[in-house]
Amino acid sequence: MTGKTMTRPLTDAERALAERYHNLIYRVMHDLHLGTEADTDLYGEAALGLMLAAQRYMTDESLQRYRFTTIAYSRIRNALLRQRHKERKAPVALSLDAWREDGGTLYDVLPDKSCADPADIAIRQERAAALQKAHAVRSCRVYRFPVCAAPGREAA
């Protein structure tokens, strides 16, 4: 988790509180439309959020005027949203030598800066835009690494 993390083990009272409200994790995941079979990273972040809420609730007397579920729900939700944001920002790896349905490779649709014909440049830009749209990426950096040659093709 980013920000504050657990700096000490849970006390027995904090552990009992977290265990009592464990099902709140599933409620928050359901409210965020993550389903109950969501990624284990998301579940782990939610569990840490619950434990941090229990620690903070038991040590900070100013929070005890609120219900624990209010504090825990907020912590769990924020932890899940942070993790989901982190996952969405992670780069997507695509093999440029992967075969497409039309028989070409992804490398074929990348614009060639040495291409002098404006018509070819426009076609390649349209293909690159289609590639970005199909894979839901806003921008990408392209690195070409040699991989095993596809049948009938040489390695790059």
XYZ file of N, CA and C in Angstrom:
468
model
N 0.837 -1.182 0.000
C 0.000 0.000 0.000
C 0.873 1.232 0.000
N 0.392 2.237 -0.607
C 1.109 3.498 -0.569
C 0.687 4.269 0.663
N 1.444 5.264 1.007
C 1.090 6.077 2.169
C 1.398 5.351 3.452
N 0.484 5.419 4.387
C 0.699 4.802 5.687
C 0.595 3.292 5.576
N 1.490 2.622 6.256
C 1.473 1.169 6.269
C 1.488 0.699 7.713
N 1.305 -0.578 7.886
C 1.310 -1.136 9.236
C 2.723 -1.082 9.783
N 2.874 -0.477 10.935
C 4.203 -0.365 11.543
C 4.360 -1.310 12.723
N 3.276 -1.967 13.107
C 3.326 -2.897 14.226
C 2.276 -3.972 14.015
N 2.420 -5.102 14.687
C 1.395 -6.150 14.571
C 0.076 -5.693 15.204
N -0.997 -6.317 14.783
C -2.306 -6.002 15.354
C -2.395 -6.520 16.790
N -3.064 -5.767 17.637
C -3.346 -6.254 18.988
C -4.507 -7.240 18.898
N -4.790 -7.919 20.001
C -5.898 -8.877 19.992
C -7.227 -8.190 19.717
N -7.433 -7.001 20.286
C -8.681 -6.265 20.073
C -8.805 -5.824 18.616
N -7.711 -5.362 18.024
C -7.722 -4.937 16.619
C -7.966 -6.126 15.702
N -7.326 -7.260 16.010
C -7.504 -8.469 15.208
C -8.968 -8.936 15.279
N -9.557 -8.905 16.465
C -10.948 -9.325 16.632
C -11.883 -8.396 15.846
N -11.598 -7.109 15.875
C -12.410 -6.147 15.138
C -12.314 -6.391 13.630
N -11.109 -6.621 13.145
C -10.916 -6.888 11.709
C -11.594 -8.193 11.304
N -11.498 -9.219 12.144
C -12.144 -10.493 11.837
C -13.664 -10.360 11.826
N -14.191 -9.575 12.751
C -15.638 -9.396 12.846
C -16.211 -8.738 11.587
N -15.460 -7.811 11.007
C -15.940 -7.066 9.839
C -15.263 -7.502 8.540
N -14.770 -8.709 8.507
C -14.087 -9.226 7.321
C -14.986 -9.206 6.086
N -16.265 -9.494 6.260
C -17.189 -9.523 5.112
C -17.370 -8.155 4.475
N -16.965 -7.110 5.156
C -17.045 -5.767 4.576
C -16.173 -5.663 3.318
N -15.111 -6.448 3.272
C -14.238 -6.475 2.086
C -15.058 -6.867 0.860
N -15.853 -7.920 0.990
C -16.654 -8.392 -0.137
C -17.736 -7.381 -0.513
N -18.273 -6.692 0.474
C -19.283 -5.675 0.189
C -18.696 -4.533 -0.629
N -17.503 -4.069 -0.233
C -16.859 -2.977 -0.970
C -16.491 -3.435 -2.380
N -15.980 -4.652 -2.498
C -15.627 -5.168 -3.822
C -16.873 -5.271 -4.700
N -17.998 -5.661 -4.106
C -19.252 -5.737 -4.860
C -19.714 -4.335 -5.271
N -19.618 -3.379 -4.351
C -20.040 -2.011 -4.660
C -19.199 -1.375 -5.763
N -17.934 -1.787 -5.863
C -17.056 -1.276 -6.918
C -17.129 -2.128 -8.181
N -18.058 -3.092 -8.199
C -18.264 -3.981 -9.347
C -17.014 -4.783 -9.681
N -16.323 -5.243 -8.655
C -15.133 -6.065 -8.865
C -15.463 -7.543 -8.789
N -16.623 -7.889 -8.296
C -17.003 -9.290 -8.150
C -16.291 -9.916 -6.971
N -16.728 -11.088 -6.585
C -16.110 -11.758 -5.437
C -14.885 -12.564 -5.844
N -14.716 -12.796 -7.132
C -13.555 -13.555 -7.600
C -12.502 -12.620 -8.178
N -12.364 -11.454 -7.590
C -11.413 -10.461 -8.091
C -9.985 -10.926 -7.838
N -9.087 -10.226 -8.430
C -7.666 -10.495 -8.347
C -7.197 -10.575 -6.893
N -6.236 -11.462 -6.625
C -5.738 -11.616 -5.255
C -5.011 -10.359 -4.781
N -4.420 -9.596 -5.692
C -3.796 -8.335 -5.292
C -4.838 -7.377 -4.736
N -5.996 -7.341 -5.375
C -7.060 -6.468 -4.903
C -7.558 -6.916 -3.533
N -7.712 -8.230 -3.351
C -8.168 -8.726 -2.060
C -7.142 -8.405 -0.976
N -5.862 -8.576 -1.288
C -4.807 -8.276 -0.320
C -4.796 -6.808 0.076
N -4.977 -5.934 -0.897
C -5.029 -4.499 -0.605
C -6.237 -4.167 0.254
N -7.365 -4.810 -0.040
C -8.570 -4.573 0.757
C -8.380 -5.057 2.193
N -7.748 -6.210 2.359
C -7.498 -6.739 3.702
C -6.557 -5.817 4.476
N -5.532 -5.288 3.805
C -4.637 -4.338 4.474
C -5.387 -3.068 4.865
N -6.280 -2.623 3.993
C -7.086 -1.454 4.317
C -7.939 -1.691 5.556
N -8.508 -2.884 5.676
C -9.316 -3.234 6.846
C -8.465 -3.260 8.112
N -7.286 -3.837 8.025
C -6.402 -3.903 9.199
C -5.929 -2.512 9.617
N -5.601 -1.670 8.656
C -5.201 -0.303 8.986
C -6.358 0.472 9.617
N -7.565 0.217 9.124
C -8.735 0.876 9.717
C -8.923 0.433 11.164
N -8.731 -0.863 11.421
C -8.867 -1.370 12.793
C -7.806 -0.749 13.701
N -6.570 -0.678 13.216
C -5.502 -0.061 14.014
C -5.822 1.393 14.329
N -6.193 2.114 13.313
C -6.435 3.545 13.502
C -7.652 3.797 14.381
N -8.689 2.987 14.184
C -9.919 3.154 14.956
C -9.670 2.910 16.449
N -8.866 1.909 16.759
C -8.609 1.571 18.161
C -7.644 2.543 18.831
N -6.781 3.201 18.069
C -5.786 4.097 18.668
C -6.205 5.566 18.650
N -7.075 5.950 17.749
C -7.477 7.352 17.625
C -8.873 7.529 18.218
N -8.945 8.138 19.384
C -10.230 8.294 20.080
C -11.194 9.218 19.337
N -10.684 10.133 18.540
C -11.576 11.034 17.799
C -12.391 10.287 16.737
N -11.918 9.123 16.293
C -12.654 8.338 15.300
C -13.759 7.502 15.929
N -13.716 7.309 17.230
C -14.663 6.407 17.875
C -16.066 7.002 17.979
N -16.219 8.239 17.599
C -17.575 8.805 17.549
C -18.306 8.332 16.292
N -17.572 7.757 15.338
C -18.161 7.194 14.116
C -18.270 5.690 14.268
N -19.096 5.083 13.427
C -19.159 3.614 13.403
C -17.910 3.087 12.710
N -17.460 1.926 13.150
C -16.256 1.340 12.554
C -16.463 1.056 11.073
N -17.663 0.647 10.698
C -17.905 0.325 9.291
C -17.701 1.538 8.386
N -17.987 2.722 8.892
C -17.783 3.944 8.107
C -16.296 4.144 7.822
N -15.474 4.000 8.846
C -14.032 4.173 8.698
C -13.446 3.068 7.823
N -13.839 1.819 8.099
C -13.289 0.674 7.367
C -13.703 0.701 5.898
N -14.952 1.029 5.621
C -15.423 1.073 4.241
C -14.582 2.062 3.434
N -14.344 3.217 4.028
C -13.559 4.243 3.339
C -12.132 3.766 3.083
N -11.501 3.171 4.088
C -10.127 2.684 3.930
C -10.037 1.589 2.875
N -10.963 0.649 2.927
C -10.947 -0.469 1.972
C -11.178 0.050 0.562
N -12.153 0.909 0.396
C -12.471 1.464 -0.925
C -11.282 2.213 -1.502
N -10.638 3.047 -0.688
C -9.479 3.796 -1.168
C -8.335 2.870 -1.548
N -8.115 1.821 -0.759
C -7.049 0.867 -1.075
C -7.325 0.171 -2.406
N -8.577 -0.231 -2.632
C -8.932 -0.899 -3.886
C -8.804 0.033 -5.084
N -9.255 1.259 -4.928
C -9.163 2.212 -6.039
C -7.709 2.543 -6.366
N -6.869 2.659 -5.345
C -5.444 2.918 -5.573
C -4.804 1.768 -6.340
N -5.111 0.535 -5.929
C -4.535 -0.636 -6.593
C -5.036 -0.749 -8.026
N -6.320 -0.509 -8.244
C -6.872 -0.588 -9.603
C -6.252 0.474 -10.505
N -6.036 1.668 -9.958
C -5.395 2.743 -10.725
C -3.963 2.353 -11.085
N -3.269 1.740 -10.137
C -1.899 1.305 -10.380
C -1.845 0.261 -11.494
N -2.796 -0.661 -11.482
C -2.834 -1.705 -12.507
C -3.152 -1.138 -13.880
N -4.030 -0.142 -13.920
C -4.378 0.456 -15.214
C -3.243 1.271 -15.798
N -2.390 1.827 -14.931
C -1.263 2.617 -15.415
C -0.097 1.743 -15.853
N -0.111 0.478 -15.485
C 0.990 -0.424 -15.820
C 1.083 -0.582 -17.338
N 2.297 -0.654 -17.865
C 2.442 -0.801 -19.320
C 1.935 -2.158 -19.800
N 1.447 -2.164 -21.028
C 0.954 -3.380 -21.648
C 2.012 -3.876 -22.621
N 2.405 -5.114 -22.490
C 3.423 -5.677 -23.374
C 2.748 -6.399 -24.530
N 3.125 -6.039 -25.727
C 2.617 -6.684 -26.928
C 3.803 -7.172 -27.743
N 3.700 -8.347 -28.294
C 4.744 -8.853 -29.168
C 4.516 -8.289 -30.564
N 5.531 -7.647 -31.114
C 5.404 -7.088 -32.456
C 5.435 -8.164 -33.526
N 5.887 -9.350 -33.146
C 5.954 -10.438 -34.111
C 4.733 -11.352 -34.037
N 3.730 -10.981 -33.263
C 2.513 -11.780 -33.172
C 1.734 -11.666 -34.475
N 1.161 -12.758 -34.895
C 0.405 -12.768 -36.142
C -0.975 -12.186 -35.918
N -1.398 -11.308 -36.837
C -2.743 -10.745 -36.816
C -3.634 -11.593 -37.708
N -4.937 -11.298 -37.659
C -5.900 -12.057 -38.460
C -5.661 -11.908 -39.957
N -5.156 -10.743 -40.394
C -4.960 -10.526 -41.833
C -3.630 -11.082 -42.334
N -2.879 -11.775 -41.482
C -1.638 -12.406 -41.913
C -0.394 -11.586 -41.652
N -0.521 -10.339 -41.279
C 0.633 -9.501 -40.990
C 1.002 -9.571 -39.509
N 1.965 -8.758 -39.142
C 2.366 -8.672 -37.743
C 2.088 -7.265 -37.240
N 2.165 -7.090 -35.950
C 1.971 -5.762 -35.385
C 3.072 -4.809 -35.845
N 4.239 -5.333 -36.114
C 5.346 -4.503 -36.585
C 5.003 -3.842 -37.920
N 4.176 -4.511 -38.712
C 3.806 -3.978 -40.027
C 2.958 -2.710 -39.939
N 2.260 -2.488 -38.837
C 1.360 -1.342 -38.746
C 2.030 -0.120 -38.129
N 3.243 -0.258 -37.654
C 3.930 0.885 -37.056
C 4.399 1.852 -38.129
N 4.262 3.144 -37.879
C 4.695 4.111 -38.896
C 6.198 4.057 -39.106
N 6.599 4.181 -40.364
C 8.014 4.171 -40.721
C 8.434 5.609 -40.978
N 9.327 6.125 -40.174
C 9.744 7.524 -40.296
C 10.544 7.778 -41.583
N 11.115 6.747 -42.170
C 11.889 6.933 -43.395
C 11.001 6.880 -44.644
N 9.735 6.610 -44.476
C 8.812 6.506 -45.597
C 8.534 7.909 -46.159
N 8.754 8.107 -47.452
C 8.615 9.430 -48.050
C 7.237 9.660 -48.666
N 6.521 8.619 -49.018
C 5.227 8.768 -49.683
C 4.157 9.145 -48.655
N 3.503 10.318 -48.815
C 2.482 10.749 -47.849
C 1.318 9.774 -47.720
N 0.958 9.093 -48.802
C -0.138 8.123 -48.740
C 0.225 6.955 -47.825
N 1.479 6.480 -47.936
C 1.933 5.388 -47.076
C 1.970 5.823 -45.611
N 2.414 7.047 -45.373
C 2.464 7.563 -44.003
C 1.053 7.616 -43.413
N 0.081 8.101 -44.184
C -1.304 8.193 -43.707
C -1.872 6.815 -43.395
N -1.585 5.847 -44.254
C -2.082 4.481 -44.038
C -1.480 3.904 -42.764
N -0.180 4.085 -42.575
C 0.478 3.556 -41.377
C -0.027 4.247 -40.112
N -0.316 5.545 -40.193
C -0.848 6.254 -39.023
C -2.245 5.750 -38.669
N -3.056 5.474 -39.695
C -4.387 4.921 -39.448
C -4.289 3.551 -38.801
N -3.360 2.743 -39.274
C -3.174 1.411 -38.687
C -2.683 1.511 -37.243
N -1.789 2.449 -36.985
C -1.276 2.624 -35.618
C -2.397 3.092 -34.687
N -3.267 3.977 -35.191
C -4.408 4.436 -34.386
C -5.355 3.273 -34.105
N -5.571 2.433 -35.101
C -6.428 1.259 -34.902
C -5.810 0.309 -33.891
N -4.498 0.157 -33.927
C -3.794 -0.699 -32.968
C -3.968 -0.160 -31.556
N -3.806 1.144 -31.389
C -3.967 1.743 -30.064
C -5.397 1.596 -29.573
N -6.364 1.768 -30.460
C -7.766 1.651 -30.063
C -8.111 0.210 -29.712
N -7.627 -0.734 -30.497
C -7.941 -2.148 -30.269
C -7.383 -2.654 -28.945
N -6.253 -2.126 -28.536
C -5.625 -2.599 -27.299
C -5.815 -1.629 -26.149
N -6.644 -0.616 -26.322
C -7.010 0.349 -25.270
C -5.788 0.990 -24.621
N -4.860 1.435 -25.450
C -3.703 2.162 -24.930
C -3.737 3.577 -25.486
N -3.337 4.536 -24.674
C -3.334 5.925 -25.123
C -2.074 6.234 -25.916
N -0.974 5.740 -25.473
C 0.283 5.949 -26.185
C 1.166 4.750 -25.886
N 2.159 4.579 -26.707
C 3.032 3.432 -26.479
C 4.438 3.743 -26.964
N 5.377 3.071 -26.360
C 6.752 3.083 -26.832
C 7.017 1.713 -27.426
N 7.707 1.688 -28.514
C 7.914 0.435 -29.219
C 9.373 0.030 -29.116
N 9.567 -1.180 -28.652
C 10.896 -1.775 -28.595
C 10.805 -3.081 -29.354
N 11.748 -3.325 -30.212
C 11.738 -4.575 -30.968
C 12.862 -5.463 -30.464
N 12.464 -6.610 -29.949
C 13.418 -7.586 -29.463
C 13.362 -8.793 -30.376
N 14.489 -9.401 -30.685
C 14.451 -10.590 -31.539
C 13.767 -11.736 -30.798
N 12.875 -12.403 -31.486
C 12.190 -13.570 -30.931
C 12.294 -14.694 -31.937
N 11.793 -15.836 -31.561
C 11.800 -16.970 -32.483
C 11.035 -16.591 -33.746
N 11.551 -17.015 -34.872
C 10.913 -16.675 -36.141
C 9.620 -17.464 -36.292
N 8.635 -16.809 -36.840
C 7.368 -17.472 -37.122
C 7.575 -18.376 -38.327
N 6.735 -19.352 -38.517
C 6.901 -20.256 -39.666
C 6.916 -19.490 -40.974
N 7.943 -19.702 -41.764
C 8.039 -19.041 -43.055
C 8.618 -17.643 -42.995
N 9.038 -17.172 -41.810
C 9.604 -15.842 -41.654
C 10.937 -15.935 -40.946
N 11.776 -14.945 -41.202
C 13.068 -14.898 -40.517
C 12.951 -14.087 -39.248
N 13.807 -14.347 -38.275
C 13.819 -13.552 -37.042
C 14.341 -12.163 -37.345
N 13.842 -11.176 -36.601
C 14.244 -9.783 -36.846
C 15.653 -9.537 -36.354
